[in-house]
Structures are given as structure tokens and as C-alpha cells.
Amino acid sequence: MQPAPSAFSRKTLAALLIAAAWTLPARAVVSFEEVKRDFRSSDTAVLDRNGELLQRVRTDPTVRRGQWTALADVSPALRTAMVLSEDKRFYEHSGIDWRAVSAAAWGNLWNTRTRGASTITMQLSGLLDEDLRRSSGGRSFTQKIGQTVAAAQLERNWRKDQILEAYLNTVPFRGEIVGIDALSRTLFGKAPSGLDAREASVAAALVRAPNAKPAMVAQRACEVLRTMEPQQKTDCEALDMFTSAAVQRRAFEPNEGIAPHAARRVLREIRDANSAAAPVATAAVAASKGKDRETSVRTTLRAPLQRFALDTLQRHLRELRDRHVEDGALVVLDNATGEVLAWVGSSGPLSQAAEVDGVTALRQPGSTLKPLLYAQAIAEKRITAASLIEDSSAQISTASGLYIPQNYDRRFKGPVSARTALAASLNVPAVRTLVMVSPEAFARELRAAGLPLRESGDYYGYSLALGSAEVSLLSLTNAYRMLANGGRYGTTTLAPRPAEKSKTAPASPPTPIDARAAFIVGDILSDPNARTRTFGLDSILSTRFWTAVKTGTSKDMRDNWAVGWSQRYTVGVWVGNASGESMWDVSGTSGAAPVWAEVMRFLHAREPSRAPSPPPGLVQMQVSFGPGADGNPLEASRSEWFLQGTEQPLFALDTGMTTDASAPARITAPADGTIIALDPDIPPQRQRVRFDSEGRGVQWRIDGKPLARGNTVQWFPWPGRHLIELVDAGGKVVDQRRLEVRGAGVVAKNNGSGARR
């Protein structure tokens, strides 16, 4: 039988420990406030501009540590379990449990196993001091003595509740998990305040054996639970099953929230700024010393707007699911400051590539480059908003052969004003405008607007007018913000910029686009009447407050865009597939535009948006248009804006040319061998190809079937190769053309009329 340690042996052991302590150097006692202040979570909290949590991002891969948890926020069951398991006389001793120490020493003398003598205070001293930290081989005698002295010092300077609180937040549990917050959320999926007796017993058991097998942890937990609830029968078998399931859980995901891509972006910006010692880093991480001691970063985002934008995008993409669309992105910029107010990088769970950030990914922008092209042409006085541009079949010679642009709906409108051409998104007039400007000059303009073109303008050629280069949603939206700001370019930011302390006036921002031209383009894109030829009168693009907007769709329906601005905000939306696969039957008004319109309405629910004031150097005057081939005015008279010196009251065609009635009938459009690749910027019901001819009494046939009579007809295209024939009054074929239609079109039915497929 083992003898019990006597009071004399305890006093002797204490005297030996105190004597040994005199030989150790004095240690500074860290305060509770210092420990709490220096505590850092393994994840960073990314906050909105008002301090609301947006996202948590794992930034320390070596450990999983949650937030500092106050003792009052720890469940009573857990506090009880921890004390009963690790230090039964915690509230009685002064840092060293002499009874436990002497019992342990006596047991070692008799070579018997006893409970360890390390108190919670002693364990905490080892956690706070690296020199006293336990190694894989255990603590040395000197470390044990130092731990004892440190524990006594802690007890003299700290309260018991502070000791227990610090211990619960710094004690390692299992694997990489440190602290009760990380343990509770990882193993039990809840906050420490919600742990019950069963969960608390498992937590306490893990302190004693952090990496033991589940069966051993369960056995220890059962002992703790029995001690906690001696009057109740403990089902250790059920606890074994519960423990096995709990220790395998990894439910705590610090990368959670509503702005994952923005969070990663701003942390990268701050990291880069820190390396350059930029002041923006100081401003962004100023919140990292907040009261919760969680490392945090403040951004320029608005949490309510971010939440609405994400919900709106996901809801709309669910509606488009049957059209083979799963991805989308959205960004909102403050026009004045360049601050990012919302950043939705993907559709989240709807996407198979949710990690891809659609805000920064490079994609073809389609027709959304046209406003920048027309602004440049107007600024260079090559055209005015009322200038007539021919919308007809064009064959442009290039180094690689003939370039034959087509409109989205395959219909040529004839001569149209630049206002109509831009607002209705007509492709052929845009290409003709680029011919005037030149691809290389336009490419330089795009780069000045912040668009990251990888190649020269000559590389893209005239297709650059239709968006053949790749840009990001962020850079494109910021280029539109430049138009909103009168052509002045500025950078965007996710991190709050520090207040300007310099008394010197800030440098003027670069102005890649003439302010007058930017105003005219904004006036065109805000004109619902100008876009009716393509989008109709009742368009989703029309808002009850002032906005300017442009849609675009890239080749083969891979990307769909809607970008536009109001008095205060610029909003850009992209929908498509991160994989690059084509969408099915998604037009400029059914893809990104509805999301753009909803976000704009949200932004201006209680905030007006008024049209900008014209800058100096503009003239407004009434213009009229001459007659077309049918004798009617080409366009209705209207009031139009001009750069001073370019204004004129009448725009008309040269009417001196007449058609010889005796000339033989022939097809004037389309050209033979035309390839039509349907571009989905126009609603399906407006998909037409225009056939033009000369001569009297002619009729058209397509693929041998009668189509219509007259010199001009509109045809619903459908995929395939087709033979167009012009037949005279006697039924003789006098001319023919072959063409090919590629992509989604219409199904042939009832002499060419049909339904979209």
C-alpha cells in the first residue's frame, strides 16, 4: 500500500522548490491586457466601410485560432468541465497545488501513476512564455521550477477569472486547433456559449490528450461527464459515438461570408502596400486593434449593397439556368472617389468555378467598347452625334483578307445618325467609324482609359470596334466611370484612402477623353428614343431616373455585359460561363441588363440621379434630316449637341444619283458568300436579315421557295447554307447569292417566318 504524503513532506518539497527558484533569473510578469491585446485570430475579418463583417479569410495556415472569447461568453458547463478535469482546486490554491505536487512526487518515488500536478495557472504560464513551453520530450527540471515561479507571479497579479479566460483562449486542443472558439466552431459548429455538458466533457478531455484516438478521448470524456453529473447515469457508449463523430468534423470554415473575392483582393493590396510602406495600409488595418482583438481590415464596400447585389445576381442566374448560364460578376463604383462599393466575383454555389473572380478575369467585351470609340471620333471631330453613317453591307480590305461586318440582327438600316448607331448598337457603323479613327489610335485610347490590351491595335484590326480584345469587368466599369466624370481617369480602390493632409493642391487627373465628347456619349446612352430600333420602347435599360447604359455580347454568346452610370454610381455586370462555353439564346436585355437595372434601382431608391450639366464648348441646336430612298426623312428632327464649330442644321444624302429604270434587276445586298454569325445583342424577335435589289417587278426565293416581293425584304435567318434568288416578272432567275448562317437562329416555317430556338 502506498504511504500518503505528510504535511512535513509537502512543506519540505515547497521549501526545495522555493530555494531552487532563487537560482532562476527574474521574469517580467505579462499583464492580462497585454495577452489579450497580442492575441491574433488565424483568420482576418474583412469589414465594410461601417465596420460590418463581410468575410473571414484564413491568413495563418499554421494554426486555427478563432476570436478571443470572454469568460462570460463561455458556457458554464465548459468552465466546470475544464476545472474538474485540469485543476479541481483551482479556486483554492495560489498557483501551485501543493497537495497535488507532493502526491505526484510521492507517486514518482514509489513508481506509481498519479494525476499530474500542473495547475491551470502553471499550464497558462507555460503557454505565455516560450522558454517554459513544453517540448516533445517534456519539460526540464529548470523549466518546471520556472513554471512554478511564473504561476505564483500570475496569481499575485491576475484575478482567477482572468487566468481561466486566458487559458481557455490559448490552450491547444486537437491538431492545429488553439483556443475554445476555434474548437467549438470546428468540432461542434457553435459558439462556446452554447456548449452543453456532453460537448464540454469532450473539450476538456482533448486538453489532456489532444491527439489521442477517438476511443481514448471518449473514455476520458466519460470520466469527466460522470464527475460533472454524479447523480445521472452516463451513457459512455453513446458518448463514444458522439466523440468519434465530433473529432472528425471540420465545420469551422474561416473563409466564409458574402465577399470572398473582394476580401482576397484587399488583403493582397494591403500586403503589397505594406511591402512598399504605403499609407493606405495603415488606414486599412487601423481596425485590427479593435475591442474583439480579431485582426480586421476595413474596406470601402457597403454590406447592404453587397448583400443585395449577390442575392440579385444569384436569383437572376437561377432563372437563366435552362439557358446554360451559371456564372456572373458585378461591381459598383463611386464616381467621385473610385471606391468599390460592391464586388461580387462569382455566383458562388451556382458555379463550378466559384474561385474564379469574374470582376478581374479577362473576357471579350463585345459592343461595350463602342461608347469609347464614338467618344474618340467625336472628340477628333471626325463625326458628330447627328452625322449620317451608312449601315449597309461593307467589305473592308485587311492584310488577312476581306472583313465583312454584320449587325446583330442581320438587318441593315441604311443611313443612320451616329446617335442611332451607338444607342441601337449597330455593328457596321461602328466599324466604319473605326476606319476613320484607325485601330491603332483606338487601342491607344483604350489603354489610356485603363483597359489592359495585350496586343497592338493592328493585331485586333477592325474587329476591335466590336470588342475582340479582352478586358476585365473592373477595368471596363472604371472606363465608363471615366465617361461619367467628364473623361477624367482615376484608379479604383477597395481600401479606404487616407485623408489628404497636404496643403498643396492635388495633381489634376489625366483626361484621355474630351469632356465634351464624354457628355455627348452619355447623352446618347441615356436616350431611350435613340435605342428603339434595336431594343424597342419598353426596354429594361430605361430607368425612371437618369442613367446611361450600354450592353454587349461577345462572339458565340460567351459573354454578356451591361455597364452604365448614374449621377453618382457606375455599375458593371457580366454573365456567362467561366469555362468559356456559349450561352443559349441570351440577349443583351435578358442577360446582364436585368441585374444592372435592379442594382441601379436599389442605389437610387432614396437618392435622385440627375443629368449632368454640359461642359463649356458645347452647342445645342435643332437639326433635321433629308429624305431617304422612300422619300421620308431619314430620322425625325430633334435637338442635338455639337462640339462648338461642328454644328449644322441639316444632314442629308447626296440625292443627285438616280436609278435607271431600264437597268437589269440584280441583288445589291448581301454579298455573295456572306457568312452570318448571329450576335445576340438584339432580342430574338428582332432577328432579321435585309435583302436589297434593283429592278422592277422582282420577287425573292430562298432555297427554291418563294419568300416575298419587292426590292427590299426582311428574312428570319436560320442556321445552314442558303441560296437566295432574285426572280423577274416572267419567273426567270436574274441573280443569286449564297450565304451561310452560323449560331442560334430561327427555325424555317411558313416561308421563312419561324420561332427562336
Short mmCIF file of C-alpha atoms in Angstrom, two decimals, residues 168-447:
data_model
loop_
_atom_site.label_atom_id
_atom_site.label_comp_id
_atom_site.label_asym_id
_atom_site.label_seq_id
_atom_site.Cartn_x
_atom_site.Cartn_y
_atom_site.Cartn_z
CA LEU A 168 -9.34 28.85 -22.46
CA ASN A 169 -8.29 31.14 -25.31
CA THR A 170 -4.69 29.93 -25.61
CA VAL A 171 -4.77 26.24 -24.75
CA PRO A 172 -4.15 23.88 -27.72
CA PHE A 173 -6.79 21.23 -28.30
CA ARG A 174 -6.51 18.98 -31.31
CA GLY A 175 -4.22 19.24 -34.32
CA GLU A 176 -3.98 22.87 -35.37
CA ILE A 177 -6.87 24.00 -33.16
CA VAL A 178 -5.99 26.51 -30.44
CA GLY A 179 -8.49 28.17 -28.13
CA ILE A 180 -12.06 27.42 -27.23
CA ASP A 181 -13.63 29.47 -30.04
CA ALA A 182 -11.90 27.51 -32.80
CA LEU A 183 -12.62 24.21 -31.02
CA SER A 184 -16.31 24.96 -30.51
CA ARG A 185 -16.88 26.05 -34.10
CA THR A 186 -14.80 23.25 -35.60
CA LEU A 187 -15.98 20.24 -33.62
CA PHE A 188 -19.47 21.33 -32.62
CA GLY A 189 -20.42 24.01 -35.15
CA LYS A 190 -21.45 26.54 -32.50
CA ALA A 191 -20.12 29.33 -30.33
CA PRO A 192 -18.51 28.50 -26.95
CA SER A 193 -21.53 29.92 -25.16
CA GLY A 194 -23.73 27.12 -26.50
CA LEU A 195 -21.73 24.05 -25.41
CA ASP A 196 -23.65 21.55 -23.29
CA ALA A 197 -22.26 19.11 -20.69
CA ARG A 198 -21.55 16.36 -23.23
CA GLU A 199 -19.68 18.69 -25.57
CA ALA A 200 -17.86 20.30 -22.66
CA SER A 201 -16.62 16.92 -21.43
CA VAL A 202 -15.16 16.15 -24.87
CA ALA A 203 -13.47 19.56 -24.97
CA ALA A 204 -11.95 19.01 -21.54
CA ALA A 205 -10.77 15.54 -22.50
CA LEU A 206 -8.93 16.92 -25.52
CA VAL A 207 -6.80 19.19 -23.33
CA ARG A 208 -5.33 16.18 -21.57
CA ALA A 209 -4.80 14.16 -24.79
CA PRO A 210 -5.10 16.43 -27.83
CA ASN A 211 -4.14 13.92 -30.49
CA ALA A 212 -5.31 10.68 -28.89
CA LYS A 213 -7.51 8.25 -30.74
CA PRO A 214 -11.25 8.96 -30.55
CA ALA A 215 -11.84 5.97 -28.26
CA MET A 216 -9.35 7.25 -25.69
CA VAL A 217 -10.81 10.77 -25.88
CA ALA A 218 -14.29 9.34 -25.38
CA GLN A 219 -13.14 7.31 -22.35
CA ARG A 220 -11.65 10.39 -20.75
CA ALA A 221 -14.75 12.46 -21.63
CA CYS A 222 -16.96 9.86 -19.97
CA GLU A 223 -14.95 10.21 -16.74
CA VAL A 224 -15.28 14.00 -16.86
CA LEU A 225 -19.02 13.78 -17.53
CA ARG A 226 -19.52 11.40 -14.62
CA THR A 227 -17.68 13.83 -12.34
CA MET A 228 -19.82 16.72 -13.61
CA GLU A 229 -23.13 14.85 -13.28
CA PRO A 230 -22.68 12.26 -10.47
CA GLN A 231 -26.43 11.90 -9.97
CA GLN A 232 -27.12 10.96 -13.58
CA LYS A 233 -26.36 7.77 -15.44
CA THR A 234 -23.74 8.37 -18.12
CA ASP A 235 -24.14 6.51 -21.43
CA CYS A 236 -20.48 6.08 -22.31
CA GLU A 237 -21.28 4.06 -25.43
CA ALA A 238 -23.34 6.90 -26.88
CA LEU A 239 -20.66 9.37 -25.84
CA ASP A 240 -18.09 7.24 -27.68
CA MET A 241 -20.09 7.55 -30.91
CA PHE A 242 -20.60 11.26 -30.40
CA THR A 243 -16.90 11.84 -29.73
CA SER A 244 -15.81 9.87 -32.79
CA ALA A 245 -18.05 11.99 -34.99
CA ALA A 246 -17.03 15.28 -33.35
CA VAL A 247 -13.26 14.88 -33.59
CA GLN A 248 -13.54 14.20 -37.32
CA ARG A 249 -15.57 17.33 -38.07
CA ARG A 250 -14.10 20.31 -39.85
CA ALA A 251 -17.19 22.52 -39.90
CA PHE A 252 -15.47 25.75 -38.93
CA GLU A 253 -14.65 27.46 -42.21
CA PRO A 254 -13.00 30.82 -41.64
CA ASN A 255 -13.30 31.69 -45.34
CA GLU A 256 -16.99 32.43 -45.03
CA GLY A 257 -19.05 35.46 -45.89
CA ILE A 258 -20.50 37.40 -48.80
CA ALA A 259 -17.38 38.91 -50.37
CA PRO A 260 -14.68 36.24 -50.80
CA HIS A 261 -13.06 37.67 -53.93
CA ALA A 262 -13.05 41.24 -52.66
CA ALA A 263 -11.58 40.06 -49.35
CA ARG A 264 -8.69 38.29 -51.02
CA ARG A 265 -8.14 41.28 -53.29
CA VAL A 266 -7.99 43.85 -50.50
CA LEU A 267 -5.66 41.67 -48.40
CA ARG A 268 -3.37 41.38 -51.41
CA GLU A 269 -3.50 45.17 -51.91
CA ILE A 270 -2.61 45.73 -48.26
CA ARG A 271 0.18 43.17 -48.38
CA ASP A 272 1.65 44.90 -51.42
CA ALA A 273 1.17 48.30 -49.79
CA ASN A 274 2.88 47.10 -46.61
CA SER A 275 5.89 45.97 -48.59
CA ALA A 276 6.07 49.46 -50.09
CA ALA A 277 5.29 51.16 -46.75
CA ALA A 278 2.35 52.94 -48.33
CA PRO A 279 -0.03 54.93 -46.08
CA VAL A 280 -3.04 53.05 -47.45
CA ALA A 281 -2.00 50.00 -45.47
CA THR A 282 -2.11 51.91 -42.21
CA ALA A 283 -5.58 53.19 -42.95
CA ALA A 284 -6.90 49.81 -43.99
CA VAL A 285 -5.70 47.87 -40.97
CA ALA A 286 -6.45 50.56 -38.41
CA ALA A 287 -9.31 48.41 -37.16
CA SER A 288 -7.02 45.49 -36.36
CA LYS A 289 -6.67 46.67 -32.76
CA GLY A 290 -10.37 46.69 -32.07
CA LYS A 291 -12.05 45.56 -28.93
CA ASP A 292 -12.54 41.97 -30.12
CA ARG A 293 -8.81 41.56 -30.78
CA GLU A 294 -9.55 39.96 -34.09
CA THR A 295 -7.31 41.01 -36.96
CA SER A 296 -9.57 43.02 -39.21
CA VAL A 297 -9.39 45.04 -42.37
CA ARG A 298 -11.82 47.76 -43.30
CA THR A 299 -12.86 48.14 -46.93
CA THR A 300 -14.86 50.63 -48.99
CA LEU A 301 -17.69 48.14 -49.58
CA ARG A 302 -21.24 48.66 -48.35
CA ALA A 303 -22.54 45.50 -46.71
CA PRO A 304 -26.26 46.05 -47.53
CA LEU A 305 -25.41 46.77 -51.18
CA GLN A 306 -23.03 43.81 -51.37
CA ARG A 307 -25.72 41.51 -49.97
CA PHE A 308 -28.37 42.83 -52.37
CA ALA A 309 -26.06 42.58 -55.38
CA LEU A 310 -25.12 38.99 -54.56
CA ASP A 311 -28.72 37.92 -53.99
CA THR A 312 -29.90 39.65 -57.18
CA LEU A 313 -27.19 38.08 -59.33
CA GLN A 314 -27.79 34.59 -57.95
CA ARG A 315 -31.56 34.88 -58.33
CA HIS A 316 -31.28 36.01 -61.94
CA LEU A 317 -28.79 33.27 -62.80
CA ARG A 318 -31.17 30.67 -61.40
CA GLU A 319 -33.75 32.00 -63.84
CA LEU A 320 -31.24 31.59 -66.68
CA ARG A 321 -30.17 28.10 -65.67
CA ASP A 322 -32.05 26.47 -68.54
CA ARG A 323 -30.11 28.71 -70.96
CA HIS A 324 -26.75 27.27 -70.00
CA VAL A 325 -25.64 30.18 -67.82
CA GLU A 326 -24.03 29.59 -64.44
CA ASP A 327 -21.54 32.40 -63.78
CA GLY A 328 -21.75 36.12 -63.23
CA ALA A 329 -19.95 39.06 -61.66
CA LEU A 330 -20.83 42.57 -60.57
CA VAL A 331 -19.01 45.69 -59.44
CA VAL A 332 -20.27 49.08 -58.24
CA LEU A 333 -18.00 52.15 -58.20
CA ASP A 334 -18.41 55.54 -56.60
CA ASN A 335 -17.97 58.02 -59.46
CA ALA A 336 -16.29 60.70 -57.38
CA THR A 337 -13.80 58.64 -55.37
CA GLY A 338 -13.28 55.42 -57.32
CA GLU A 339 -14.16 53.44 -54.19
CA VAL A 340 -15.57 49.98 -54.83
CA LEU A 341 -18.96 49.78 -53.14
CA ALA A 342 -19.85 46.21 -54.21
CA TRP A 343 -17.69 43.41 -55.59
CA VAL A 344 -19.35 40.10 -56.49
CA GLY A 345 -16.77 37.87 -58.13
CA SER A 346 -18.90 34.83 -58.89
CA SER A 347 -22.28 33.19 -58.48
CA GLY A 348 -20.95 31.11 -55.58
CA PRO A 349 -22.69 27.73 -55.21
CA LEU A 350 -24.25 28.04 -58.68
CA SER A 351 -20.82 27.96 -60.30
CA GLN A 352 -18.42 25.13 -60.98
CA ALA A 353 -15.59 27.66 -60.87
CA ALA A 354 -16.57 29.75 -57.85
CA GLU A 355 -12.93 30.59 -57.06
CA VAL A 356 -12.53 32.43 -60.37
CA ASP A 357 -13.00 36.16 -59.84
CA GLY A 358 -15.22 37.39 -62.65
CA VAL A 359 -14.50 41.01 -61.72
CA THR A 360 -10.84 40.71 -62.70
CA ALA A 361 -10.99 37.88 -65.27
CA LEU A 362 -10.27 38.91 -68.87
CA ARG A 363 -13.17 38.43 -71.30
CA GLN A 364 -14.26 39.86 -74.66
CA PRO A 365 -16.49 42.91 -74.02
CA GLY A 366 -18.47 42.90 -77.27
CA SER A 367 -20.29 46.15 -78.04
CA THR A 368 -19.41 47.79 -74.72
CA LEU A 369 -16.28 49.31 -76.31
CA LYS A 370 -18.39 51.31 -78.80
CA PRO A 371 -19.05 54.30 -76.48
CA LEU A 372 -15.30 54.84 -76.13
CA LEU A 373 -14.86 54.62 -79.91
CA TYR A 374 -17.60 57.14 -80.67
CA ALA A 375 -16.28 59.47 -77.96
CA GLN A 376 -12.88 59.45 -79.61
CA ALA A 377 -14.33 60.04 -83.09
CA ILE A 378 -16.48 62.94 -81.80
CA ALA A 379 -13.54 64.44 -79.89
CA GLU A 380 -11.40 64.29 -83.03
CA LYS A 381 -14.25 65.98 -84.97
CA ARG A 382 -14.48 63.09 -87.40
CA ILE A 383 -18.20 62.78 -86.74
CA THR A 384 -20.94 64.48 -84.77
CA ALA A 385 -23.85 62.85 -82.96
CA ALA A 386 -26.04 63.72 -85.97
CA SER A 387 -23.59 62.63 -88.68
CA LEU A 388 -25.02 60.05 -91.06
CA ILE A 389 -23.13 56.77 -91.22
CA GLU A 390 -24.01 54.16 -93.80
CA ASP A 391 -25.40 50.95 -92.32
CA SER A 392 -25.15 48.65 -95.30
CA SER A 393 -23.10 45.71 -96.44
CA ALA A 394 -19.42 46.58 -96.18
CA GLN A 395 -16.33 44.79 -97.41
CA ILE A 396 -13.19 46.20 -95.80
CA SER A 397 -9.81 45.12 -97.13
CA THR A 398 -7.34 43.99 -94.47
CA ALA A 399 -3.97 42.29 -94.51
CA SER A 400 -5.67 38.94 -93.91
CA GLY A 401 -8.43 39.43 -96.48
CA LEU A 402 -11.88 40.99 -96.61
CA TYR A 403 -13.56 41.91 -93.32
CA ILE A 404 -17.37 41.87 -93.70
CA PRO A 405 -19.05 43.17 -90.52
CA GLN A 406 -22.68 42.33 -89.78
CA ASN A 407 -25.23 43.71 -87.40
CA TYR A 408 -26.59 41.58 -84.61
CA ASP A 409 -29.98 41.18 -86.28
CA ARG A 410 -28.51 40.91 -89.81
CA ARG A 411 -30.64 43.88 -90.84
CA PHE A 412 -29.11 46.91 -92.48
CA LYS A 413 -30.81 50.15 -91.58
CA GLY A 414 -29.35 52.25 -94.36
CA PRO A 415 -28.04 55.71 -93.45
CA VAL A 416 -28.39 56.36 -89.70
CA SER A 417 -27.10 59.06 -87.39
CA ALA A 418 -24.21 58.34 -85.05
CA ARG A 419 -26.66 58.75 -82.15
CA THR A 420 -28.85 55.97 -83.51
CA ALA A 421 -25.88 53.81 -84.47
CA LEU A 422 -24.43 53.88 -80.94
CA ALA A 423 -27.67 53.67 -78.96
CA ALA A 424 -29.03 50.85 -81.15
CA SER A 425 -25.64 49.09 -81.09
CA LEU A 426 -25.24 48.78 -84.86
CA ASN A 427 -22.04 46.99 -85.78
CA VAL A 428 -21.41 48.16 -89.34
CA PRO A 429 -21.46 51.90 -88.49
CA ALA A 430 -19.09 51.20 -85.57
CA VAL A 431 -16.62 49.51 -87.92
CA ARG A 432 -16.93 52.39 -90.39
CA THR A 433 -16.19 54.77 -87.51
CA LEU A 434 -13.11 52.76 -86.57
CA VAL A 435 -11.91 53.01 -90.15
CA MET A 436 -11.92 56.80 -89.66
CA VAL A 437 -10.15 56.63 -86.27
CA SER A 438 -7.81 53.65 -87.06
CA PRO A 439 -7.40 50.56 -84.86
CA GLU A 440 -4.01 51.64 -83.50
CA ALA A 441 -5.26 55.07 -82.40
CA PHE A 442 -8.31 53.46 -80.75
CA ALA A 443 -6.10 50.95 -78.97
CA ARG A 444 -4.03 53.81 -77.52
CA GLU A 445 -7.23 55.44 -76.31
CA LEU A 446 -8.36 52.22 -74.63
CA ARG A 447 -5.05 51.83 -72.83
#
